[in-house]
mmCIF file with all atom_site columns, C-alpha atoms in Angstrom:
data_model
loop_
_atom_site.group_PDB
_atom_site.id
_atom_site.type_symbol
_atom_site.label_atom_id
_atom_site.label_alt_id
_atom_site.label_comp_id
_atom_site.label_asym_id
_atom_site.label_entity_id
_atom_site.label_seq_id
_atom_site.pdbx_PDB_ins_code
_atom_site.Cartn_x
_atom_site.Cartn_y
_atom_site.Cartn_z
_atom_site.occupancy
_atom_site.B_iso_or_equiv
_atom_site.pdbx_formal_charge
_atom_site.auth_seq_id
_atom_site.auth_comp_id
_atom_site.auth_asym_id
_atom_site.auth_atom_id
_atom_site.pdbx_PDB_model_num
ATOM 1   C CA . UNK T 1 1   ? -3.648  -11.870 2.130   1.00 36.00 ? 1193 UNK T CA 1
ATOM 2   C CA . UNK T 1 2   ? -6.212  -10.839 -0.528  1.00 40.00 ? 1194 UNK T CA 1
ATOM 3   C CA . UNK T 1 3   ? -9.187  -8.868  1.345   1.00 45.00 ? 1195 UNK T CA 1
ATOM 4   C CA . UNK T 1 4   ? -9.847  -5.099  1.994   1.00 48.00 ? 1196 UNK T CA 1
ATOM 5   C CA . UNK T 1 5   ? -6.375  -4.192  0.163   1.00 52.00 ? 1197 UNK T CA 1
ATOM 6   C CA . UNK T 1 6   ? -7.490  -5.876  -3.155  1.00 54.00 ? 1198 UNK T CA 1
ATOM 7   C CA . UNK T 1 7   ? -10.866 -4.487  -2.832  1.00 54.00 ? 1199 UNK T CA 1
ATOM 8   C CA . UNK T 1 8   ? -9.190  -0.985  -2.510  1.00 60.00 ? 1200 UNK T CA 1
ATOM 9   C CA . UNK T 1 9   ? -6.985  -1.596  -5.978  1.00 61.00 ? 1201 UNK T CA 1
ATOM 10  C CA . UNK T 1 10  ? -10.053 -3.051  -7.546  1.00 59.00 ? 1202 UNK T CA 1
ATOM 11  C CA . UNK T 1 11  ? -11.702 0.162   -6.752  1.00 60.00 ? 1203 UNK T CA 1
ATOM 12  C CA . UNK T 1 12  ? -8.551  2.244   -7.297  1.00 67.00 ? 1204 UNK T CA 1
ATOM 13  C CA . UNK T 1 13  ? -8.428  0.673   -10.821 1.00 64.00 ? 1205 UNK T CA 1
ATOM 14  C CA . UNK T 1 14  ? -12.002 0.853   -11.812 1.00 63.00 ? 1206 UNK T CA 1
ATOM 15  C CA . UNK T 1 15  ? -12.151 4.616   -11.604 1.00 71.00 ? 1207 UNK T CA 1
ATOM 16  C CA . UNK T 1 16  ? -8.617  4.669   -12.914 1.00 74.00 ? 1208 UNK T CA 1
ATOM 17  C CA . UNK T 1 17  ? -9.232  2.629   -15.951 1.00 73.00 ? 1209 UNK T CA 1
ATOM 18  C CA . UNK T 1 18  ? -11.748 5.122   -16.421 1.00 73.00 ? 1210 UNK T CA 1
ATOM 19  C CA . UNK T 1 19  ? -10.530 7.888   -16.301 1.00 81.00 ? 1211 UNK T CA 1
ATOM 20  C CA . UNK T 1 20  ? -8.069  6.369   -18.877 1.00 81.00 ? 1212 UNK T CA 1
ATOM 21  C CA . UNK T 1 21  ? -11.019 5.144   -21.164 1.00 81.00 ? 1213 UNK T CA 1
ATOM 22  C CA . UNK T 1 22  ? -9.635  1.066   -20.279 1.00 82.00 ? 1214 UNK T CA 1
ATOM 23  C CA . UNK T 1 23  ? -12.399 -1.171  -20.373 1.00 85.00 ? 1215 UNK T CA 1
ATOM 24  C CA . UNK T 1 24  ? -13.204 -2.848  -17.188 1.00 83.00 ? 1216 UNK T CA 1
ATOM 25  C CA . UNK T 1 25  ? -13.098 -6.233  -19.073 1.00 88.00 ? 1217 UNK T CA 1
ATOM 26  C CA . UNK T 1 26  ? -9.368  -5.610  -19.015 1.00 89.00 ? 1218 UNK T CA 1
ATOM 27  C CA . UNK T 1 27  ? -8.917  -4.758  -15.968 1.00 85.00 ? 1219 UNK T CA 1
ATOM 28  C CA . UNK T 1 28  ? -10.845 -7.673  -14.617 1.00 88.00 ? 1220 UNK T CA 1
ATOM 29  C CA . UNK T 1 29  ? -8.651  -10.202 -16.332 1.00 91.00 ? 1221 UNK T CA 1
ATOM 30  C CA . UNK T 1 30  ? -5.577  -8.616  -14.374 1.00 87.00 ? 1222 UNK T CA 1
ATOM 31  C CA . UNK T 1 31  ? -7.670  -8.542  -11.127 1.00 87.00 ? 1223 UNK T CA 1
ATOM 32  C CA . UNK T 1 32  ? -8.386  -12.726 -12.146 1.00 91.00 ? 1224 UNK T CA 1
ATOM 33  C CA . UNK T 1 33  ? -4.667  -12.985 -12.438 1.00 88.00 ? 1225 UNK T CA 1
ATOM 34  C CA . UNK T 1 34  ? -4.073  -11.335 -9.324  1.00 86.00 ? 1226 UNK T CA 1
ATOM 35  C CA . UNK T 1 35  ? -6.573  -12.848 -7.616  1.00 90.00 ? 1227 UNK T CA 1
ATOM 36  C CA . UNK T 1 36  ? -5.312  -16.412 -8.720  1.00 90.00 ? 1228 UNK T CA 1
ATOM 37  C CA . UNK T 1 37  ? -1.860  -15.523 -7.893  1.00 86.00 ? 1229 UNK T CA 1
ATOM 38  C CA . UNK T 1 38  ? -2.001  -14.363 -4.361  1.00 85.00 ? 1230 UNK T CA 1
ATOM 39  C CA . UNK T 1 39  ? -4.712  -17.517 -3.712  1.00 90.00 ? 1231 UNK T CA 1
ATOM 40  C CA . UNK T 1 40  ? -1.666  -19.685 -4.674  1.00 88.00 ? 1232 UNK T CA 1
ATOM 41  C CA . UNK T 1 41  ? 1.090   -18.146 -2.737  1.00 86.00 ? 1233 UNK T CA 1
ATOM 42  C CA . UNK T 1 42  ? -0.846  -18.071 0.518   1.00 90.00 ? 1234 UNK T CA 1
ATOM 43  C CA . UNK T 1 43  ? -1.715  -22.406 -0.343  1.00 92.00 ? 1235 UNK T CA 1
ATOM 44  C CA . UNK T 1 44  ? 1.730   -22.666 -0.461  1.00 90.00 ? 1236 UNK T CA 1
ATOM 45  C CA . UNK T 1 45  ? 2.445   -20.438 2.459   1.00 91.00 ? 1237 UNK T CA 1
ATOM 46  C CA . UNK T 1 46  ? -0.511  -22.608 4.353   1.00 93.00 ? 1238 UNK T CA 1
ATOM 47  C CA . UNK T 1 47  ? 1.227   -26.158 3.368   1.00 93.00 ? 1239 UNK T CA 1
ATOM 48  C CA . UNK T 1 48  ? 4.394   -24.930 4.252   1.00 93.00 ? 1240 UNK T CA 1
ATOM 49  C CA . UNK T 1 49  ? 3.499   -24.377 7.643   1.00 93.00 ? 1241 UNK T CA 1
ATOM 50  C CA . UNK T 1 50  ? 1.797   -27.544 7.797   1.00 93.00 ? 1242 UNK T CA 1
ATOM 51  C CA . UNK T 1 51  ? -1.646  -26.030 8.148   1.00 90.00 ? 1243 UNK T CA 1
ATOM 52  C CA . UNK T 1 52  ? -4.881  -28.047 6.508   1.00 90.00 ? 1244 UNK T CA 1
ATOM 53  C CA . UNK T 1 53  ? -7.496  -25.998 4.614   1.00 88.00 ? 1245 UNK T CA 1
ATOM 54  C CA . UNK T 1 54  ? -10.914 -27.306 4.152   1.00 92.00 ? 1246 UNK T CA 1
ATOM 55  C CA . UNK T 1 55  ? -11.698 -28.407 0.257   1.00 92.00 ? 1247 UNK T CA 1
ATOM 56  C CA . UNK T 1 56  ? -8.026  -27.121 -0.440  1.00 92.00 ? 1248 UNK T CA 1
ATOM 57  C CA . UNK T 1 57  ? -6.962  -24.629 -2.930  1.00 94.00 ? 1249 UNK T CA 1
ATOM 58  C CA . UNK T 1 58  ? -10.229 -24.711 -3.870  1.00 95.00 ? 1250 UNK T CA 1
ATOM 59  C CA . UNK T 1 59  ? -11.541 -23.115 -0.693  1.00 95.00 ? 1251 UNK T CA 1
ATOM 60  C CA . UNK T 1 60  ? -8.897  -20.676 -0.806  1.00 94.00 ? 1252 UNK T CA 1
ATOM 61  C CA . UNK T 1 61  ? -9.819  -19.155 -4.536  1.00 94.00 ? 1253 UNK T CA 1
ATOM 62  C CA . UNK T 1 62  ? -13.508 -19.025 -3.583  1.00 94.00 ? 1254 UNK T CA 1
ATOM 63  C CA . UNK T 1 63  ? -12.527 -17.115 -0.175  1.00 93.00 ? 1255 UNK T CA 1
ATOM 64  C CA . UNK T 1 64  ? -10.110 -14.724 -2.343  1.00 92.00 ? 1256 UNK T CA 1
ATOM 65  C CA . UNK T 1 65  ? -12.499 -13.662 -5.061  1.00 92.00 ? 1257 UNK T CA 1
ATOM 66  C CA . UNK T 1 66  ? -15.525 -13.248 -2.578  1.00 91.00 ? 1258 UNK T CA 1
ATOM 67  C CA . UNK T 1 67  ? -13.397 -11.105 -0.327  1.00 89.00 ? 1259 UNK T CA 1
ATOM 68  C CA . UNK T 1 68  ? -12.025 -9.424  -3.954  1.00 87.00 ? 1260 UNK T CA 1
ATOM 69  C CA . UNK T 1 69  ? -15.502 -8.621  -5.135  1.00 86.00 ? 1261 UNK T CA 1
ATOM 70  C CA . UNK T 1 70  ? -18.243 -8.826  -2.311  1.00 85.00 ? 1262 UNK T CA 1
ATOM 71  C CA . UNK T 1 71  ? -17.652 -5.291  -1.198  1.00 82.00 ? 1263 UNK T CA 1
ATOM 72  C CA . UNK T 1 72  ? -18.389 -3.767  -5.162  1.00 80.00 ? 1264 UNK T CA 1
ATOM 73  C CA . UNK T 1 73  ? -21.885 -6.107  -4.850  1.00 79.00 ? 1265 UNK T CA 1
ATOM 74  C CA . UNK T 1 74  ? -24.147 -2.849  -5.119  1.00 78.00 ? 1266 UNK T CA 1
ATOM 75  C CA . UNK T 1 75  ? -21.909 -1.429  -7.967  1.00 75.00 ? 1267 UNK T CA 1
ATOM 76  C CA . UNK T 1 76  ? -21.394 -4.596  -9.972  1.00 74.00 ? 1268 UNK T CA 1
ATOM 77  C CA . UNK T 1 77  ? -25.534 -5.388  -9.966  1.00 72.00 ? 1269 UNK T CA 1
ATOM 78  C CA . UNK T 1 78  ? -26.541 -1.820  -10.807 1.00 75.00 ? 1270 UNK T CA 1
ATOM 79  C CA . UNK T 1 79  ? -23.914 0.175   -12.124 1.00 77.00 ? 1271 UNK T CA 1
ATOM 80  C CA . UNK T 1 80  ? -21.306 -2.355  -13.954 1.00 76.00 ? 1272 UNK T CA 1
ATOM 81  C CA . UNK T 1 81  ? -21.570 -2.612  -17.645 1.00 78.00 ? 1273 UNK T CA 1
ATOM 82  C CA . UNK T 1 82  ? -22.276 -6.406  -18.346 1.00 82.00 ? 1274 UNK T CA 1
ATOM 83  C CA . UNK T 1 83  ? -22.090 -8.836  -21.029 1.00 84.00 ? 1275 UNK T CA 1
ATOM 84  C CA . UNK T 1 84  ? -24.811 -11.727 -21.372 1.00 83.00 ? 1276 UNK T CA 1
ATOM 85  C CA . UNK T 1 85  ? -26.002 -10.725 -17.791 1.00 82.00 ? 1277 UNK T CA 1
ATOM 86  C CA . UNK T 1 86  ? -22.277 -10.432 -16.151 1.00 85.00 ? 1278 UNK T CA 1
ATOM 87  C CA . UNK T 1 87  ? -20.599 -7.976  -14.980 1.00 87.00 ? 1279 UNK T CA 1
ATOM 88  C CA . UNK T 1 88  ? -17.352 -7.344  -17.360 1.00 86.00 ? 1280 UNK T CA 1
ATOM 89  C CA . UNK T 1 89  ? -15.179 -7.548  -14.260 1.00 86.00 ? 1281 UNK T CA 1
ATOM 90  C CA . UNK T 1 90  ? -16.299 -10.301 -13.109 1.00 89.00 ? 1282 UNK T CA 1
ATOM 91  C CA . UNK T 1 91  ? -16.144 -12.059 -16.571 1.00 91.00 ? 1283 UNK T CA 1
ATOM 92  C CA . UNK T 1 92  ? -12.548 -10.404 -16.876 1.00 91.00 ? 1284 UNK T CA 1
ATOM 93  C CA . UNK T 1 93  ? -11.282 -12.176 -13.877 1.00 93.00 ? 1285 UNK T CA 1
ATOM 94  C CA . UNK T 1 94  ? -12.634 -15.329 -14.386 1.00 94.00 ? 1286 UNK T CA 1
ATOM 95  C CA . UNK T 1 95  ? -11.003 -14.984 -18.117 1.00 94.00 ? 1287 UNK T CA 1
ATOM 96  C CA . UNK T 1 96  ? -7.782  -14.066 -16.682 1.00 93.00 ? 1288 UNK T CA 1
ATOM 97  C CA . UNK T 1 97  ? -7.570  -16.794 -14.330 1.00 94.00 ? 1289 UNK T CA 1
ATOM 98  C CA . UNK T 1 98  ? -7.986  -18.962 -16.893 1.00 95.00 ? 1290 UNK T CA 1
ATOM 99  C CA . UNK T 1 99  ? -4.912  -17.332 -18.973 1.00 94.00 ? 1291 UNK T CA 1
ATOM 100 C CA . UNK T 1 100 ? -2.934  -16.830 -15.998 1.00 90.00 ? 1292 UNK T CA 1
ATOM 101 C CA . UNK T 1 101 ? -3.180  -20.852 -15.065 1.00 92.00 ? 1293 UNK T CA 1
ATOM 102 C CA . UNK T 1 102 ? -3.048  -22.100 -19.211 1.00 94.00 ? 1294 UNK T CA 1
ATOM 103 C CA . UNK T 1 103 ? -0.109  -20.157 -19.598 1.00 91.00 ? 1295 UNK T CA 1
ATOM 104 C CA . UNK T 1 104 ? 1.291   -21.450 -16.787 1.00 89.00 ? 1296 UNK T CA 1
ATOM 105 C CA . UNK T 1 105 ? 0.497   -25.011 -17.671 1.00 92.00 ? 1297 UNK T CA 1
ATOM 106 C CA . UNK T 1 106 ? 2.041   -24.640 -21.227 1.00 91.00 ? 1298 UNK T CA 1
ATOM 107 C CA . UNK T 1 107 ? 4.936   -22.900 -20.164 1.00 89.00 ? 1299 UNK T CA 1
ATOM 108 C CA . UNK T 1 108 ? 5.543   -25.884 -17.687 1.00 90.00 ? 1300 UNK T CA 1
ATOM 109 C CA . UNK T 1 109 ? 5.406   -28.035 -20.483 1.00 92.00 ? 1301 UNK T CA 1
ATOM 110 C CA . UNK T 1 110 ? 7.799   -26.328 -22.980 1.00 90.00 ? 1302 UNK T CA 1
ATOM 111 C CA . UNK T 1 111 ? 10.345  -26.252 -19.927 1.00 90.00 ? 1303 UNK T CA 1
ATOM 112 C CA . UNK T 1 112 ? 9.702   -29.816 -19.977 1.00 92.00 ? 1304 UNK T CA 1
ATOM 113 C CA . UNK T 1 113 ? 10.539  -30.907 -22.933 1.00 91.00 ? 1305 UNK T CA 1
ATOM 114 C CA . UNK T 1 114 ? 13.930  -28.885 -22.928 1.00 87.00 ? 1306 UNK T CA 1
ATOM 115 C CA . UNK T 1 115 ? 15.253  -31.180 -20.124 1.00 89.00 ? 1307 UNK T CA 1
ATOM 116 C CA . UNK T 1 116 ? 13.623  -28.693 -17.484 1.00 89.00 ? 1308 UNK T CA 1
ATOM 117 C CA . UNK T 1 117 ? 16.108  -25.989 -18.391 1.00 89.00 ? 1309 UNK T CA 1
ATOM 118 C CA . UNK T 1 118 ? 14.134  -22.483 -19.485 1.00 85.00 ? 1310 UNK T CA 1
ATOM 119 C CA . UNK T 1 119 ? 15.032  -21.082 -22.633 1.00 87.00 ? 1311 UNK T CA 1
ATOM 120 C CA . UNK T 1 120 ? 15.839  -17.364 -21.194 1.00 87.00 ? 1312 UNK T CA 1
ATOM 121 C CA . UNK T 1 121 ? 16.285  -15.688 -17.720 1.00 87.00 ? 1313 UNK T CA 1
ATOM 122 C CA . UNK T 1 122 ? 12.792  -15.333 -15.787 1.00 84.00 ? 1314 UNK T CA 1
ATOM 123 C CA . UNK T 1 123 ? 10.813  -17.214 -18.166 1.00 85.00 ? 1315 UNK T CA 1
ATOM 124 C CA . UNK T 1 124 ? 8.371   -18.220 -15.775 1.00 84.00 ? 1316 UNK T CA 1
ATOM 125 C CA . UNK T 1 125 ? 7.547   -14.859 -14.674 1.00 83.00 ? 1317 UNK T CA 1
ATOM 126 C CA . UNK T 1 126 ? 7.535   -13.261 -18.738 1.00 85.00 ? 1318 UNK T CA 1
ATOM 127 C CA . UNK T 1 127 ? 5.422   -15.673 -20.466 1.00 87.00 ? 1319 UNK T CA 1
ATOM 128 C CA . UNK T 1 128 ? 2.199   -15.734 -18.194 1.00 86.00 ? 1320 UNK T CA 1
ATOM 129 C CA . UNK T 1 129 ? 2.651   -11.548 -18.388 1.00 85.00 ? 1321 UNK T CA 1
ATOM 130 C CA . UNK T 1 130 ? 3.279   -11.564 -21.978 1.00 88.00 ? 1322 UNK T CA 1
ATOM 131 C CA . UNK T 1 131 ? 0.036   -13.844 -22.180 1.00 90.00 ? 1323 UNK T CA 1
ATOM 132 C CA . UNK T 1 132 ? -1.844  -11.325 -20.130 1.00 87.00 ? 1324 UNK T CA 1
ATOM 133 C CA . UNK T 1 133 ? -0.579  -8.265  -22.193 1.00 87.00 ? 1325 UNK T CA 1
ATOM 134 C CA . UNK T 1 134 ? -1.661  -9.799  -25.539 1.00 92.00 ? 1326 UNK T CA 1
ATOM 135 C CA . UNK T 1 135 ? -5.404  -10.977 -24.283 1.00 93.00 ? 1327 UNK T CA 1
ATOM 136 C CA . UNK T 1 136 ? -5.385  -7.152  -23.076 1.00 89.00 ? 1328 UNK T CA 1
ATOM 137 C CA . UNK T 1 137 ? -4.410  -5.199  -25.595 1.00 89.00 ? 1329 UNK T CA 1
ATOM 138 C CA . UNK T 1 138 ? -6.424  -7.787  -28.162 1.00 93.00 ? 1330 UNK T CA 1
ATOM 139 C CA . UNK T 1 139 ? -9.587  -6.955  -25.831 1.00 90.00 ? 1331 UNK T CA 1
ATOM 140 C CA . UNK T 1 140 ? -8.803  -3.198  -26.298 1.00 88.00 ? 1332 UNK T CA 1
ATOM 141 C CA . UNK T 1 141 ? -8.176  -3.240  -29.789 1.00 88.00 ? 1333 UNK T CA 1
ATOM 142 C CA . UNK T 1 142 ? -10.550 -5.386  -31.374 1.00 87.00 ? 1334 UNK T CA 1
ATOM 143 C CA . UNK T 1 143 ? -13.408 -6.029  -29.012 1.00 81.00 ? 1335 UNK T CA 1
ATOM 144 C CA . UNK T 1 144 ? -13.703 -2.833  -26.903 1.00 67.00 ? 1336 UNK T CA 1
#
């Protein structure tokens, strides 16, 4: 479960991305990712064991990225570089849980239309990364 062990690598990756000169809007859209991610497999974990959740998945996300992010609320209001009032880690994750789940949706629908066969071995797993690597290294390149 997502809590005071994401919090840690959210830290962990802050100062490390910069000390590497990344730009936190990166690394928020792979905390977003992550975030979404680990929300997901504990729903299904949940409905597996037959066990009813309040508002759903929905409940679930919200109760992941507060845990994520509530502990970096004095660093994210007054140290955290922002963009249009935002902090850029924030925006990150919320942009990279929106790639994460389009890229999931599309790649759902290509499989779909080949007879639900994929085209290559762990297709599922390369194209939401590959769509995560390019919206990085486009971030780094052109906008940071």
């Amino acid at each position: 479960m997502c809590g005071p062990l994401c919090t840690f690598g959210i830290v962990g990756g802050l100062s490390l991305s910069k000390l590497l000169g990344i730009n936190d809007l990166t690394l928020g859209i792979w905390v977003g990712a992550l975030i979404l991610s680990d929300s997901l497999l504990f729903f299904r974990f949940l409905s597996q064991k037959k066990v009813k959740v309040f508002g759903g998945f929905a409940t679930i996300l919200g109760l992941f990225y507060i845990l994520s992010f509530a502990p970096l609320y004095k660093y994210l209001i007054w140290q955290s570089p922002k963009i249009c009032g935002m902090p850029r880690v924030i925006l990150g994750s919320l942009v990279g849980m929106f790639i994460l789940f389009f890229s999931d949706w599309v790649n759902h629908k290509i499989i779909a239309k080949h007879n639900n066969k994929v085209y290559f071995y762990y297709q599922k797993a390369i194209v939401p990364l590959l769509a995560l690597v390019l919206v990085s290294v486009i971030i780094e390149v052109f906008i940071c």
